[in-house]
Amino acid sequence: MGLFGFLKDENSSQSYWFALGSNQRVFDRGRGKFVKKAERAYVMLSEANDATINEVLREILGQDFPEADGNMRAHSFSAYRNTEEYIRDMFPVDIIYNLDIDCEVKQDGWRPNMLSKIIKTDGFLKINKSLKFMIMSTDCPSPYDIYWKVRNVGNEAELRDDIRGQIVKGGFSHGENSKFKGPHYTECYLVKNNTCVAKAKINVPIKNPI
């Protein structure tokens, strides 16, 4: 976390930095995008726990980072199939655009709210909610294709043999329901000219009502 903590505090409008040792100028051609990405990585690591840290590290460092276990993981009561798919296995990945997503949360008798606001206030989402994940903003010029991945994480997902993680083509929004507890997440990908050029992730920590 120390490296990402340092990078996230850098000035995103700075045009160059001095390389350690050689003292050569390293110019930033990404308009400071690495600062926002470092901040996202720092937050992801800060929010990770023992059940999610391997998933978080693979998200930050790439899918070549080793998994904690094999494709079929034994549980004390059952075994579950690793059905997760990865965008890098479907398209070349070259992230050059920004993408932000959020989720509208609904329940009969309650006013709709955004997941990002609920997490900041309560720290988790309860079960039996209607979820509508949506693209909030992107600087990627159209046209492009949109893909979504919903990943269930945690002991209950494993017991149910329902970790999901398949990547499906969709539109600007994607509907789901909060069915059972666990540190789940949803990812969105933009594919342009047969290359994944933007991606975003939102954590969906679900807790059973007390």
PDB file of C-alpha atoms in Angstrom:
ATOM      1  CA  MET A   1       0.000   0.000   0.000  1.00  0.00           C
ATOM      2  CA  GLY A   2       2.955   2.321   0.592  1.00  0.00           C
ATOM      3  CA  LEU A   3       3.736   2.708  -3.117  1.00  0.00           C
ATOM      4  CA  PHE A   4       0.139   3.432  -4.080  1.00  0.00           C
ATOM      5  CA  GLY A   5      -0.191   5.760  -1.085  1.00  0.00           C
ATOM      6  CA  PHE A   6       2.769   7.748  -2.424  1.00  0.00           C
ATOM      7  CA  LEU A   7       1.560   7.788  -6.044  1.00  0.00           C
ATOM      8  CA  LYS A   8      -2.008   8.834  -5.223  1.00  0.00           C
ATOM      9  CA  ASP A   9      -0.710  12.039  -3.610  1.00  0.00           C
ATOM     10  CA  GLU A  10       1.280  13.116  -6.668  1.00  0.00           C
ATOM     11  CA  ASN A  11       0.247  16.192  -8.658  1.00  0.00           C
ATOM     12  CA  SER A  12      -1.754  14.878 -11.638  1.00  0.00           C
ATOM     13  CA  SER A  13      -1.118  18.106 -13.583  1.00  0.00           C
ATOM     14  CA  GLN A  14       2.675  17.749 -13.362  1.00  0.00           C
ATOM     15  CA  SER A  15       4.242  17.242 -16.789  1.00  0.00           C
ATOM     16  CA  TYR A  16       7.301  15.180 -15.773  1.00  0.00           C
ATOM     17  CA  TRP A  17       9.157  13.538 -12.871  1.00  0.00           C
ATOM     18  CA  PHE A  18      12.845  12.805 -12.207  1.00  0.00           C
ATOM     19  CA  ALA A  19      13.784   9.107 -12.314  1.00  0.00           C
ATOM     20  CA  LEU A  20      15.537   7.731  -9.248  1.00  0.00           C
ATOM     21  CA  GLY A  21      19.255   7.164  -9.799  1.00  0.00           C
ATOM     22  CA  SER A  22      19.610   8.573 -13.316  1.00  0.00           C
ATOM     23  CA  ASN A  23      17.723  11.795 -12.503  1.00  0.00           C
ATOM     24  CA  GLN A  24      16.369  11.771 -16.057  1.00  0.00           C
ATOM     25  CA  ARG A  25      13.058  13.396 -16.819  1.00  0.00           C
ATOM     26  CA  VAL A  26      10.158  10.963 -17.206  1.00  0.00           C
ATOM     27  CA  PHE A  27       7.331  12.681 -19.075  1.00  0.00           C
ATOM     28  CA  ASP A  28       3.705  11.887 -18.329  1.00  0.00           C
ATOM     29  CA  ARG A  29       1.812  11.229 -21.544  1.00  0.00           C
ATOM     30  CA  GLY A  30      -1.280   9.970 -19.747  1.00  0.00           C
ATOM     31  CA  ARG A  31      -2.376  13.368 -18.376  1.00  0.00           C
ATOM     32  CA  GLY A  32      -2.028  12.218 -14.786  1.00  0.00           C
ATOM     33  CA  LYS A  33      -4.301   9.198 -15.088  1.00  0.00           C
ATOM     34  CA  PHE A  34      -1.886   7.110 -13.019  1.00  0.00           C
ATOM     35  CA  VAL A  35      -2.704   9.240  -9.950  1.00  0.00           C
ATOM     36  CA  LYS A  36      -6.384   8.307 -10.093  1.00  0.00           C
ATOM     37  CA  LYS A  37      -5.519   4.663 -10.764  1.00  0.00           C
ATOM     38  CA  ALA A  38      -3.107   4.642  -7.800  1.00  0.00           C
ATOM     39  CA  GLU A  39      -5.810   6.109  -5.576  1.00  0.00           C
ATOM     40  CA  ARG A  40      -8.241   3.405  -6.701  1.00  0.00           C
ATOM     41  CA  ALA A  41      -5.657   0.678  -6.007  1.00  0.00           C
ATOM     42  CA  TYR A  42      -4.960   2.189  -2.572  1.00  0.00           C
ATOM     43  CA  VAL A  43      -8.672   2.171  -1.685  1.00  0.00           C
ATOM     44  CA  MET A  44      -9.108  -1.392  -2.969  1.00  0.00           C
ATOM     45  CA  LEU A  45      -6.226  -2.627  -0.814  1.00  0.00           C
ATOM     46  CA  SER A  46      -7.511  -0.679   2.184  1.00  0.00           C
ATOM     47  CA  GLU A  47     -10.939  -2.307   1.883  1.00  0.00           C
ATOM     48  CA  ALA A  48      -9.631  -5.837   1.233  1.00  0.00           C
ATOM     49  CA  ASN A  49      -9.889  -8.590   3.832  1.00  0.00           C
ATOM     50  CA  ASP A  50      -8.595 -12.154   4.081  1.00  0.00           C
ATOM     51  CA  ALA A  51     -11.386 -13.400   1.810  1.00  0.00           C
ATOM     52  CA  THR A  52     -10.836 -10.818  -0.934  1.00  0.00           C
ATOM     53  CA  ILE A  53      -7.130  -9.877  -0.857  1.00  0.00           C
ATOM     54  CA  ASN A  54      -6.137 -12.390  -3.543  1.00  0.00           C
ATOM     55  CA  GLU A  55      -8.886 -11.132  -5.872  1.00  0.00           C
ATOM     56  CA  VAL A  56      -7.820  -7.537  -5.245  1.00  0.00           C
ATOM     57  CA  LEU A  57      -4.147  -8.258  -5.947  1.00  0.00           C
ATOM     58  CA  ARG A  58      -5.064 -10.050  -9.189  1.00  0.00           C
ATOM     59  CA  GLU A  59      -7.188  -7.064 -10.193  1.00  0.00           C
ATOM     60  CA  ILE A  60      -4.345  -4.604  -9.542  1.00  0.00           C
ATOM     61  CA  LEU A  61      -1.348  -6.650 -10.679  1.00  0.00           C
ATOM     62  CA  GLY A  62      -3.004  -8.647 -13.458  1.00  0.00           C
ATOM     63  CA  GLN A  63      -4.407 -12.135 -13.846  1.00  0.00           C
ATOM     64  CA  ASP A  64      -0.900 -13.627 -14.048  1.00  0.00           C
ATOM     65  CA  PHE A  65      -0.669 -13.051 -10.297  1.00  0.00           C
ATOM     66  CA  PRO A  66      -1.242 -16.550  -8.808  1.00  0.00           C
ATOM     67  CA  GLU A  67      -4.631 -17.537  -7.465  1.00  0.00           C
ATOM     68  CA  ALA A  68      -4.928 -18.606  -3.847  1.00  0.00           C
ATOM     69  CA  ASP A  69      -6.206 -22.060  -4.860  1.00  0.00           C
ATOM     70  CA  GLY A  70      -7.034 -24.129  -7.924  1.00  0.00           C
ATOM     71  CA  ASN A  71     -10.042 -24.025 -10.237  1.00  0.00           C
ATOM     72  CA  MET A  72     -12.080 -26.427  -8.092  1.00  0.00           C
ATOM     73  CA  ARG A  73     -11.814 -25.448  -4.443  1.00  0.00           C
ATOM     74  CA  ALA A  74     -12.828 -27.845  -1.691  1.00  0.00           C
ATOM     75  CA  HIS A  75     -15.080 -26.603   1.114  1.00  0.00           C
ATOM     76  CA  SER A  76     -15.774 -28.358   4.395  1.00  0.00           C
ATOM     77  CA  PHE A  77     -19.285 -29.161   3.164  1.00  0.00           C
ATOM     78  CA  SER A  78     -19.058 -28.865  -0.625  1.00  0.00           C
ATOM     79  CA  ALA A  79     -16.921 -27.940  -3.608  1.00  0.00           C
ATOM     80  CA  TYR A  80     -17.572 -25.171  -6.077  1.00  0.00           C
ATOM     81  CA  ARG A  81     -16.644 -24.519  -9.659  1.00  0.00           C
ATOM     82  CA  ASN A  82     -14.489 -21.570 -10.601  1.00  0.00           C
ATOM     83  CA  THR A  83     -16.641 -20.165 -13.401  1.00  0.00           C
ATOM     84  CA  GLU A  84     -14.944 -16.777 -13.513  1.00  0.00           C
ATOM     85  CA  GLU A  85     -13.967 -15.388 -16.909  1.00  0.00           C
ATOM     86  CA  TYR A  86     -11.332 -12.749 -17.644  1.00  0.00           C
ATOM     87  CA  ILE A  87     -11.527  -9.976 -20.201  1.00  0.00           C
ATOM     88  CA  ARG A  88      -7.878 -10.539 -21.207  1.00  0.00           C
ATOM     89  CA  ASP A  89      -8.864 -14.002 -22.455  1.00  0.00           C
ATOM     90  CA  MET A  90     -11.489 -12.457 -24.742  1.00  0.00           C
ATOM     91  CA  PHE A  91      -9.790  -9.292 -26.040  1.00  0.00           C
ATOM     92  CA  PRO A  92      -6.401  -7.571 -25.963  1.00  0.00           C
ATOM     93  CA  VAL A  93      -6.385  -5.083 -23.060  1.00  0.00           C
ATOM     94  CA  ASP A  94      -5.037  -1.550 -23.471  1.00  0.00           C
ATOM     95  CA  ILE A  95      -6.640   0.751 -20.884  1.00  0.00           C
ATOM     96  CA  ILE A  96      -6.431   4.278 -22.298  1.00  0.00           C
ATOM     97  CA  TYR A  97      -9.799   5.755 -21.239  1.00  0.00           C
ATOM     98  CA  ASN A  98     -11.517   6.449 -17.933  1.00  0.00           C
ATOM     99  CA  LEU A  99     -14.750   4.743 -16.907  1.00  0.00           C
ATOM    100  CA  ASP A 100     -16.899   5.293 -13.814  1.00  0.00           C
ATOM    101  CA  ILE A 101     -19.841   3.107 -12.779  1.00  0.00           C
ATOM    102  CA  ASP A 102     -22.330   3.137  -9.913  1.00  0.00           C
ATOM    103  CA  CYS A 103     -25.450   1.240  -8.936  1.00  0.00           C
ATOM    104  CA  GLU A 104     -29.017   2.353  -8.231  1.00  0.00           C
ATOM    105  CA  VAL A 105     -30.495   0.399  -5.308  1.00  0.00           C
ATOM    106  CA  LYS A 106     -34.267  -0.070  -5.029  1.00  0.00           C
ATOM    107  CA  GLN A 107     -36.676  -1.807  -2.678  1.00  0.00           C
ATOM    108  CA  ASP A 108     -40.479  -1.584  -2.489  1.00  0.00           C
ATOM    109  CA  GLY A 109     -41.495   1.104  -0.034  1.00  0.00           C
ATOM    110  CA  TRP A 110     -38.071   2.780  -0.005  1.00  0.00           C
ATOM    111  CA  ARG A 111     -36.647   5.689  -1.958  1.00  0.00           C
ATOM    112  CA  PRO A 112     -33.992   4.660  -4.544  1.00  0.00           C
ATOM    113  CA  ASN A 113     -30.401   5.355  -3.521  1.00  0.00           C
ATOM    114  CA  MET A 114     -26.960   4.968  -5.041  1.00  0.00           C
ATOM    115  CA  LEU A 115     -24.704   2.129  -3.893  1.00  0.00           C
ATOM    116  CA  SER A 116     -21.667   4.406  -3.497  1.00  0.00           C
ATOM    117  CA  LYS A 117     -23.647   6.547  -1.040  1.00  0.00           C
ATOM    118  CA  ILE A 118     -24.977   3.529   0.872  1.00  0.00           C
ATOM    119  CA  ILE A 119     -21.474   2.088   1.282  1.00  0.00           C
ATOM    120  CA  LYS A 120     -20.129   5.392   2.585  1.00  0.00           C
ATOM    121  CA  THR A 121     -22.995   5.631   5.082  1.00  0.00           C
ATOM    122  CA  ASP A 122     -23.544   2.019   6.214  1.00  0.00           C
ATOM    123  CA  GLY A 123     -20.485   0.167   4.936  1.00  0.00           C
ATOM    124  CA  PHE A 124     -22.551  -2.611   3.337  1.00  0.00           C
ATOM    125  CA  LEU A 125     -25.686  -3.449   1.383  1.00  0.00           C
ATOM    126  CA  LYS A 126     -28.496  -5.646   2.713  1.00  0.00           C
ATOM    127  CA  ILE A 127     -30.091  -8.563   0.874  1.00  0.00           C
ATOM    128  CA  ASN A 128     -33.312  -8.452  -1.163  1.00  0.00           C
ATOM    129  CA  LYS A 129     -32.498  -5.242  -3.016  1.00  0.00           C
ATOM    130  CA  SER A 130     -32.988  -4.552  -6.717  1.00  0.00           C
ATOM    131  CA  LEU A 131     -29.713  -3.388  -8.272  1.00  0.00           C
ATOM    132  CA  LYS A 132     -29.211  -1.444 -11.480  1.00  0.00           C
ATOM    133  CA  PHE A 133     -25.526  -1.031 -12.340  1.00  0.00           C
ATOM    134  CA  MET A 134     -24.907   1.797 -14.780  1.00  0.00           C
ATOM    135  CA  ILE A 135     -22.206   3.756 -16.542  1.00  0.00           C
ATOM    136  CA  MET A 136     -21.939   7.203 -14.974  1.00  0.00           C
ATOM    137  CA  SER A 137     -19.209   8.684 -17.185  1.00  0.00           C
ATOM    138  CA  THR A 138     -16.468   7.840 -19.669  1.00  0.00           C
ATOM    139  CA  ASP A 139     -14.151   9.752 -21.961  1.00  0.00           C
ATOM    140  CA  CYS A 140     -14.106   6.896 -24.472  1.00  0.00           C
ATOM    141  CA  PRO A 141     -15.544   8.090 -27.798  1.00  0.00           C
ATOM    142  CA  SER A 142     -18.341   6.000 -29.278  1.00  0.00           C
ATOM    143  CA  PRO A 143     -18.920   3.567 -30.805  1.00  0.00           C
ATOM    144  CA  TYR A 144     -17.874   0.802 -28.401  1.00  0.00           C
ATOM    145  CA  ASP A 145     -19.291  -2.424 -26.991  1.00  0.00           C
ATOM    146  CA  ILE A 146     -20.119  -2.807 -23.304  1.00  0.00           C
ATOM    147  CA  TYR A 147     -19.513  -5.944 -21.248  1.00  0.00           C
ATOM    148  CA  TRP A 148     -20.413  -6.708 -17.616  1.00  0.00           C
ATOM    149  CA  LYS A 149     -19.124  -9.198 -15.046  1.00  0.00           C
ATOM    150  CA  VAL A 150     -20.802  -9.991 -11.719  1.00  0.00           C
ATOM    151  CA  ARG A 151     -18.633 -11.922  -9.256  1.00  0.00           C
ATOM    152  CA  ASN A 152     -19.927 -13.471  -6.026  1.00  0.00           C
ATOM    153  CA  VAL A 153     -17.294 -13.908  -3.302  1.00  0.00           C
ATOM    154  CA  GLY A 154     -17.376 -15.488   0.153  1.00  0.00           C
ATOM    155  CA  ASN A 155     -18.276 -18.693   1.977  1.00  0.00           C
ATOM    156  CA  GLU A 156     -21.958 -18.557   1.081  1.00  0.00           C
ATOM    157  CA  ALA A 157     -21.180 -18.141  -2.625  1.00  0.00           C
ATOM    158  CA  GLU A 158     -18.919 -21.196  -2.394  1.00  0.00           C
ATOM    159  CA  LEU A 159     -21.512 -23.239  -0.506  1.00  0.00           C
ATOM    160  CA  ARG A 160     -24.105 -22.378  -3.143  1.00  0.00           C
ATOM    161  CA  ASP A 161     -21.634 -23.127  -5.962  1.00  0.00           C
ATOM    162  CA  ASP A 162     -22.604 -19.702  -7.295  1.00  0.00           C
ATOM    163  CA  ILE A 163     -19.483 -17.572  -7.638  1.00  0.00           C
ATOM    164  CA  ARG A 164     -20.454 -16.637 -11.223  1.00  0.00           C
ATOM    165  CA  GLY A 165     -17.976 -14.251 -12.882  1.00  0.00           C
ATOM    166  CA  GLN A 166     -19.030 -14.791 -16.496  1.00  0.00           C
ATOM    167  CA  ILE A 167     -18.553 -11.839 -18.857  1.00  0.00           C
ATOM    168  CA  VAL A 168     -21.667 -10.886 -20.838  1.00  0.00           C
ATOM    169  CA  LYS A 169     -22.270  -8.275 -23.498  1.00  0.00           C
ATOM    170  CA  GLY A 170     -24.838  -5.664 -22.491  1.00  0.00           C
ATOM    171  CA  GLY A 171     -25.837  -2.025 -22.528  1.00  0.00           C
ATOM    172  CA  PHE A 172     -25.325   1.093 -20.437  1.00  0.00           C
ATOM    173  CA  SER A 173     -27.009  -0.588 -17.457  1.00  0.00           C
ATOM    174  CA  HIS A 174     -27.196  -4.101 -16.002  1.00  0.00           C
ATOM    175  CA  GLY A 175     -29.799  -5.408 -13.548  1.00  0.00           C
ATOM    176  CA  GLU A 176     -29.177  -7.735 -10.588  1.00  0.00           C
ATOM    177  CA  ASN A 177     -30.542  -8.548  -7.106  1.00  0.00           C
ATOM    178  CA  SER A 178     -28.728  -8.784  -3.761  1.00  0.00           C
ATOM    179  CA  LYS A 179     -29.473 -12.397  -2.805  1.00  0.00           C
ATOM    180  CA  PHE A 180     -26.920 -13.443  -0.177  1.00  0.00           C
ATOM    181  CA  LYS A 181     -24.075 -12.050   1.904  1.00  0.00           C
ATOM    182  CA  GLY A 182     -20.478 -11.749   0.780  1.00  0.00           C
ATOM    183  CA  PRO A 183     -17.891  -9.248  -0.557  1.00  0.00           C
ATOM    184  CA  HIS A 184     -19.180  -9.357  -4.143  1.00  0.00           C
ATOM    185  CA  TYR A 185     -18.269  -6.997  -6.983  1.00  0.00           C
ATOM    186  CA  THR A 186     -19.279  -5.959 -10.506  1.00  0.00           C
ATOM    187  CA  GLU A 187     -16.990  -4.932 -13.361  1.00  0.00           C
ATOM    188  CA  CYS A 188     -17.712  -3.117 -16.617  1.00  0.00           C
ATOM    189  CA  TYR A 189     -15.552  -3.124 -19.748  1.00  0.00           C
ATOM    190  CA  LEU A 190     -15.590  -0.984 -22.886  1.00  0.00           C
ATOM    191  CA  VAL A 191     -14.372  -2.714 -26.041  1.00  0.00           C
ATOM    192  CA  LYS A 192     -13.465  -0.554 -29.035  1.00  0.00           C
ATOM    193  CA  ASN A 193     -11.900  -1.835 -32.247  1.00  0.00           C
ATOM    194  CA  ASN A 194     -11.784  -5.320 -30.692  1.00  0.00           C
ATOM    195  CA  THR A 195      -9.673  -4.093 -27.740  1.00  0.00           C
ATOM    196  CA  CYS A 196     -10.678  -3.484 -24.121  1.00  0.00           C
ATOM    197  CA  VAL A 197      -9.848   0.188 -23.684  1.00  0.00           C
ATOM    198  CA  ALA A 198     -11.591   0.995 -20.377  1.00  0.00           C
ATOM    199  CA  LYS A 199     -12.751  -0.872 -17.296  1.00  0.00           C
ATOM    200  CA  ALA A 200     -14.280  -0.083 -13.929  1.00  0.00           C
ATOM    201  CA  LYS A 201     -15.156  -1.996 -10.781  1.00  0.00           C
ATOM    202  CA  ILE A 202     -17.588  -1.432  -7.936  1.00  0.00           C
ATOM    203  CA  ASN A 203     -17.576  -3.467  -4.735  1.00  0.00           C
ATOM    204  CA  VAL A 204     -20.908  -4.881  -3.555  1.00  0.00           C
ATOM    205  CA  PRO A 205     -20.459  -5.936   0.095  1.00  0.00           C
ATOM    206  CA  ILE A 206     -23.743  -7.607   1.087  1.00  0.00           C
ATOM    207  CA  LYS A 207     -24.705  -8.393   4.674  1.00  0.00           C
ATOM    208  CA  ASN A 208     -27.725 -10.273   6.016  1.00  0.00           C
ATOM    209  CA  PRO A 209     -30.076  -8.083   8.076  1.00  0.00           C
ATOM    210  CA  ILE A 210     -29.682  -8.471  11.819  1.00  0.00           C
TER     211      ILE A 210
END
